[in-house]
Amino acid sequence: MIEIDAKIHDRYTVEFKVGFVTKEISSGDDFLLGMWVFVPASLDINPETYTKKAFYRYFKSNIRLITPRFDLGEIVEGDALPLNSLLNAGGDYDYQLKMFVSIVKSSVREAYLAMARTAPGPARRESCLDFISRLSAILARYQALNPEPRWEEAYRLCGEFLCNVSAEAVFKVMRMGECRSELSALLGEISAIRAKRGYITVVPGDPESNREYIFRHGVVKKYSEEQLYLSVPKTRDGFLAEQAYYSVAAGMAMLFATVVAWAFQRQFGNLTWPLFLALIISYMLKDRIKELMRFYFSHRVGSKYFDNKAEIRHRNRTIGIMKEGMDFVKRSKVPREVRELRERKVDSGFIGLAEDESVMLYREMVKIDRKALAEVSTYRHEGINDIIRLQVQGFLRKADNPVKKVGYLEPDGNIAMIPCEKDYFMNIVLQYKEGGKECYKCFRIMMNRDGIKSVIEI
């Protein structure tokens, strides 16, 4: 199963979270993802202005394990696996610390989202009180841990991350308007932990301290979640096949030049003007034939192979492979289902404009070894997440000013210049396959030269 969510990551970046969820009974799962990007013609994006190298410069993919799912009450209560795994970690204490706080972060987020889906009233208040008591218990149990001296620094950094994510979650819940006094008390507990441990916090009117807080938050986040991120060292795919095709092209060009020289020499003899001219022309055509054959074979290789390939590794063990590739595609080659999704909610008079768009296709193939995935951790991981971030700066280099002024005649006869926003709409259709099933999702990105304004699922 593949799960996909999209959001604005920052001003110029749209993020797609693609979850490749493996099957229980399968030893291996294959997933195929196609990202069809439809770029407005006015932005002048084509293979000459936006090369593969440019695409991968603005494209980033982070592959990580899906965080094991636990309710807040299943983390430290009773025979809870996260706490007991930490208490009995032994030499694996560092790994279990990081898994513990990562699980807390994920569980806190799920609890908040569940509350957000609940209508205001007694049920939401009860959920809020339950959230407060369980998060308070988690913080207390973590503070009660007594790690060995060699793990004290890891314990401190993970504790700082735990305080940060807990405080962020509490502020989100407070915006719902429920249990404000109880939530304020929980924030007081977090502040007391920070003061005791010497963790930095946000201070009003102190930009230097706040800058350090943001920096440290990023550092401890990366440190605490590093056990979920997978090593994916990429190498070029199809390199040997490409070199073989190029060698054939060079051989065919040389064969042509040799045959011409041999034929003219036999006809006119050695050291004659016809032979001299024939040699010059044959060598000129030889180079052209070589380049044409290289062009033909490179497209043939590109359609069969990917740009990059990599082993997906966790804790020095291979748990899968991935391949990726990007190409510009003629609109006539776009599948009918993809075109129909792109044109959904488009006025009939604008279909012609849509047909002028540039179409880019990013392909990704992921194969997960379910057995290997189950053996790399004491936790059950459902699969992997691919966090895809596509920066739009490269698309907006030729964008117009974000605001244009248009004349308007007021009732009193005066002319007013009305500022109007100049936006561009980029459509992305995600086509994904697993087994024999094929599914689609379509997103419309509204943006201008100042960045992304919205990401809407169509």
CSV table of C-alpha atoms in Angstrom, one decimal, residues 1-230:
chain,number,residue,atom,x,y,z
A,1,MET,CA,0.0,0.0,0.0
A,2,ILE,CA,1.2,3.5,-0.8
A,3,GLU,CA,0.1,6.5,1.3
A,4,ILE,CA,0.6,10.1,0.0
A,5,ASP,CA,0.3,13.5,1.7
A,6,ALA,CA,1.4,16.9,0.4
A,7,LYS,CA,2.1,20.2,2.1
A,8,ILE,CA,4.1,23.4,1.8
A,9,HIS,CA,7.4,22.8,3.5
A,10,ASP,CA,8.7,26.3,3.1
A,11,ARG,CA,8.3,29.3,0.9
A,12,TYR,CA,9.7,27.7,-2.2
A,13,THR,CA,9.3,24.0,-1.5
A,14,VAL,CA,6.4,21.6,-1.8
A,15,GLU,CA,6.7,18.3,0.2
A,16,PHE,CA,5.2,15.0,-0.7
A,17,LYS,CA,5.3,12.3,2.0
A,18,VAL,CA,5.1,8.9,0.3
A,19,GLY,CA,4.6,5.9,2.5
A,20,PHE,CA,5.5,2.5,1.1
A,21,VAL,CA,3.7,0.1,3.4
A,22,THR,CA,4.7,-3.5,3.1
A,23,LYS,CA,2.4,-6.5,3.4
A,24,GLU,CA,2.5,-8.8,6.4
A,25,ILE,CA,2.6,-12.1,4.4
A,26,SER,CA,5.0,-11.0,1.7
A,27,SER,CA,8.8,-11.4,1.7
A,28,GLY,CA,9.2,-8.5,-0.7
A,29,ASP,CA,7.2,-5.7,-2.1
A,30,ASP,CA,7.6,-3.7,-5.3
A,31,PHE,CA,6.3,-0.2,-5.7
A,32,LEU,CA,6.3,2.1,-8.7
A,33,LEU,CA,5.7,5.8,-8.4
A,34,GLY,CA,5.4,8.3,-11.3
A,35,MET,CA,5.3,12.0,-10.7
A,36,TRP,CA,3.9,13.9,-13.7
A,37,VAL,CA,4.7,17.6,-13.4
A,38,PHE,CA,2.8,20.0,-15.7
A,39,VAL,CA,4.5,23.4,-15.9
A,40,PRO,CA,2.9,26.4,-17.6
A,41,ALA,CA,4.3,27.2,-21.0
A,42,SER,CA,4.9,30.8,-20.0
A,43,LEU,CA,7.7,29.7,-17.6
A,44,ASP,CA,9.7,28.3,-20.5
A,45,ILE,CA,10.7,25.0,-19.0
A,46,ASN,CA,12.1,22.5,-21.5
A,47,PRO,CA,15.1,20.2,-21.8
A,48,GLU,CA,17.4,23.0,-22.9
A,49,THR,CA,16.4,25.5,-20.0
A,50,TYR,CA,15.9,22.8,-17.3
A,51,THR,CA,18.3,19.9,-17.6
A,52,LYS,CA,18.4,16.7,-15.5
A,53,LYS,CA,21.2,18.2,-13.5
A,54,ALA,CA,19.0,21.2,-12.7
A,55,PHE,CA,16.1,19.0,-11.7
A,56,TYR,CA,18.1,17.0,-9.2
A,57,ARG,CA,19.6,20.2,-7.9
A,58,TYR,CA,16.1,21.4,-6.9
A,59,PHE,CA,14.9,17.9,-5.9
A,60,LYS,CA,15.5,16.1,-2.6
A,61,SER,CA,14.5,12.7,-1.4
A,62,ASN,CA,14.9,11.6,2.2
A,63,ILE,CA,14.1,7.9,2.9
A,64,ARG,CA,13.3,6.8,6.4
A,65,LEU,CA,11.6,4.1,8.3
A,66,ILE,CA,7.9,4.5,9.2
A,67,THR,CA,7.9,5.2,12.9
A,68,PRO,CA,6.3,2.3,14.9
A,69,ARG,CA,2.7,3.2,15.8
A,70,PHE,CA,1.7,3.3,19.5
A,71,ASP,CA,-1.0,5.2,21.4
A,72,LEU,CA,0.3,7.5,24.1
A,73,GLY,CA,-1.0,5.0,26.7
A,74,GLU,CA,1.1,2.2,25.2
A,75,ILE,CA,4.4,3.9,25.6
A,76,VAL,CA,5.1,3.8,29.4
A,77,GLU,CA,2.1,2.0,30.9
A,78,GLY,CA,2.1,-1.6,32.0
A,79,ASP,CA,4.1,-3.9,29.7
A,80,ALA,CA,4.7,-1.0,27.2
A,81,LEU,CA,7.3,-2.1,24.6
A,82,PRO,CA,9.0,1.3,24.1
A,83,LEU,CA,9.8,1.8,27.8
A,84,ASN,CA,10.7,-1.9,28.5
A,85,SER,CA,12.9,-1.9,25.4
A,86,LEU,CA,14.7,1.1,26.8
A,87,LEU,CA,15.0,-0.3,30.3
A,88,ASN,CA,16.5,-3.6,29.0
A,89,ALA,CA,18.6,-2.1,26.2
A,90,GLY,CA,22.0,-2.9,27.5
A,91,GLY,CA,24.6,-2.0,24.9
A,92,ASP,CA,21.9,-0.9,22.5
A,93,TYR,CA,20.8,2.0,24.8
A,94,ASP,CA,21.6,4.7,22.4
A,95,TYR,CA,19.4,3.2,19.7
A,96,GLN,CA,16.5,2.6,22.1
A,97,LEU,CA,16.7,6.1,23.5
A,98,LYS,CA,16.3,7.6,20.0
A,99,MET,CA,13.5,5.2,19.1
A,100,PHE,CA,11.7,6.0,22.3
A,101,VAL,CA,11.6,9.8,21.7
A,102,SER,CA,10.8,9.3,18.0
A,103,ILE,CA,7.8,7.1,18.9
A,104,VAL,CA,6.7,9.8,21.5
A,105,LYS,CA,6.8,12.5,18.8
A,106,SER,CA,4.8,10.4,16.3
A,107,SER,CA,2.2,9.4,19.0
A,108,VAL,CA,1.8,13.0,20.2
A,109,ARG,CA,1.2,14.1,16.6
A,110,GLU,CA,-1.4,11.4,16.1
A,111,ALA,CA,-3.2,12.2,19.4
A,112,TYR,CA,-3.3,15.9,18.4
A,113,LEU,CA,-4.8,15.1,15.0
A,114,ALA,CA,-7.4,12.8,16.5
A,115,MET,CA,-8.5,15.7,18.8
A,116,ALA,CA,-8.6,18.1,15.9
A,117,ARG,CA,-11.0,15.7,14.1
A,118,THR,CA,-13.3,15.7,17.2
A,119,ALA,CA,-16.0,18.3,17.5
A,120,PRO,CA,-15.7,20.7,20.4
A,121,GLY,CA,-17.5,19.4,23.4
A,122,PRO,CA,-17.2,16.8,26.2
A,123,ALA,CA,-15.6,14.2,24.0
A,124,ARG,CA,-12.8,16.5,23.0
A,125,ARG,CA,-12.3,17.7,26.5
A,126,GLU,CA,-12.0,14.1,27.7
A,127,SER,CA,-9.4,13.4,25.0
A,128,CYS,CA,-7.5,16.5,26.0
A,129,LEU,CA,-7.3,15.5,29.6
A,130,ASP,CA,-6.2,12.0,28.6
A,131,PHE,CA,-3.5,13.5,26.4
A,132,ILE,CA,-2.3,15.7,29.3
A,133,SER,CA,-2.1,12.9,31.9
A,134,ARG,CA,-0.3,10.5,29.5
A,135,LEU,CA,2.2,13.0,28.2
A,136,SER,CA,2.9,14.0,31.8
A,137,ALA,CA,3.5,10.4,32.7
A,138,ILE,CA,5.9,9.9,29.7
A,139,LEU,CA,7.9,13.0,30.7
A,140,ALA,CA,8.1,11.8,34.3
A,141,ARG,CA,9.2,8.2,33.4
A,142,TYR,CA,11.9,9.6,31.1
A,143,GLN,CA,13.2,11.9,33.8
A,144,ALA,CA,13.4,9.0,36.2
A,145,LEU,CA,15.8,7.0,34.0
A,146,ASN,CA,19.3,6.6,35.3
A,147,PRO,CA,21.6,5.9,32.3
A,148,GLU,CA,25.2,4.8,32.6
A,149,PRO,CA,27.8,7.6,32.3
A,150,ARG,CA,28.6,6.6,28.7
A,151,TRP,CA,25.0,7.3,27.7
A,152,GLU,CA,24.5,10.5,29.6
A,153,GLU,CA,25.1,12.8,26.6
A,154,ALA,CA,22.7,10.8,24.4
A,155,TYR,CA,20.1,10.9,27.2
A,156,ARG,CA,20.5,14.6,27.6
A,157,LEU,CA,20.1,15.4,23.8
A,158,CYS,CA,17.1,13.1,23.4
A,159,GLY,CA,15.6,14.6,26.6
A,160,GLU,CA,15.9,18.1,25.0
A,161,PHE,CA,14.2,16.9,21.9
A,162,LEU,CA,11.4,15.3,23.9
A,163,CYS,CA,10.8,18.6,25.7
A,164,ASN,CA,10.7,20.5,22.4
A,165,VAL,CA,8.2,18.3,20.7
A,166,SER,CA,6.1,18.1,23.9
A,167,ALA,CA,5.9,21.8,24.2
A,168,GLU,CA,5.1,22.3,20.5
A,169,ALA,CA,2.2,19.7,20.8
A,170,VAL,CA,0.8,21.4,23.9
A,171,PHE,CA,0.7,24.8,22.2
A,172,LYS,CA,-1.1,23.2,19.3
A,173,VAL,CA,-3.7,21.7,21.6
A,174,MET,CA,-4.1,25.0,23.5
A,175,ARG,CA,-5.2,26.7,20.3
A,176,MET,CA,-8.3,24.4,20.3
A,177,GLY,CA,-9.5,26.2,23.4
A,178,GLU,CA,-9.8,23.2,25.7
A,179,CYS,CA,-8.3,22.6,29.1
A,180,ARG,CA,-6.2,25.7,29.1
A,181,SER,CA,-5.4,25.7,32.8
A,182,GLU,CA,-4.4,22.0,32.7
A,183,LEU,CA,-2.3,22.5,29.6
A,184,SER,CA,-0.6,25.5,31.2
A,185,ALA,CA,0.3,23.4,34.2
A,186,LEU,CA,1.9,20.8,31.8
A,187,LEU,CA,3.9,23.6,30.2
A,188,GLY,CA,5.1,24.5,33.6
A,189,GLU,CA,6.3,20.9,34.1
A,190,ILE,CA,8.2,21.1,30.8
A,191,SER,CA,9.7,24.4,31.8
A,192,ALA,CA,10.9,22.9,35.1
A,193,ILE,CA,12.6,20.1,33.3
A,194,ARG,CA,14.3,22.5,30.9
A,195,ALA,CA,15.6,24.6,33.8
A,196,LYS,CA,16.8,21.5,35.7
A,197,ARG,CA,18.6,20.1,32.7
A,198,GLY,CA,19.9,23.3,31.3
A,199,TYR,CA,18.0,23.1,28.1
A,200,ILE,CA,17.7,26.3,26.1
A,201,THR,CA,14.2,27.8,25.5
A,202,VAL,CA,12.6,30.7,23.7
A,203,VAL,CA,13.0,34.0,25.5
A,204,PRO,CA,10.9,37.1,24.5
A,205,GLY,CA,13.1,40.0,23.4
A,206,ASP,CA,16.2,37.9,23.1
A,207,PRO,CA,16.9,37.2,19.4
A,208,GLU,CA,20.3,35.7,20.1
A,209,SER,CA,18.9,33.1,22.5
A,210,ASN,CA,16.0,32.4,20.2
A,211,ARG,CA,18.4,31.9,17.2
A,212,GLU,CA,20.3,29.4,19.3
A,213,TYR,CA,17.1,27.6,20.2
A,214,ILE,CA,16.2,27.1,16.6
A,215,PHE,CA,19.7,25.9,15.8
A,216,ARG,CA,19.8,23.5,18.7
A,217,HIS,CA,16.3,22.2,17.9
A,218,GLY,CA,17.4,21.3,14.4
A,219,VAL,CA,20.5,19.6,15.7
A,220,VAL,CA,18.8,17.5,18.4
A,221,LYS,CA,16.0,16.6,16.0
A,222,LYS,CA,18.4,15.2,13.5
A,223,TYR,CA,20.3,13.4,16.3
A,224,SER,CA,17.3,11.9,17.9
A,225,GLU,CA,15.7,10.7,14.7
A,226,GLU,CA,18.8,9.4,12.9
A,227,GLN,CA,17.9,5.8,13.6
A,228,LEU,CA,14.8,6.2,11.4
A,229,TYR,CA,16.8,7.6,8.4
A,230,LEU,CA,18.1,5.1,5.9
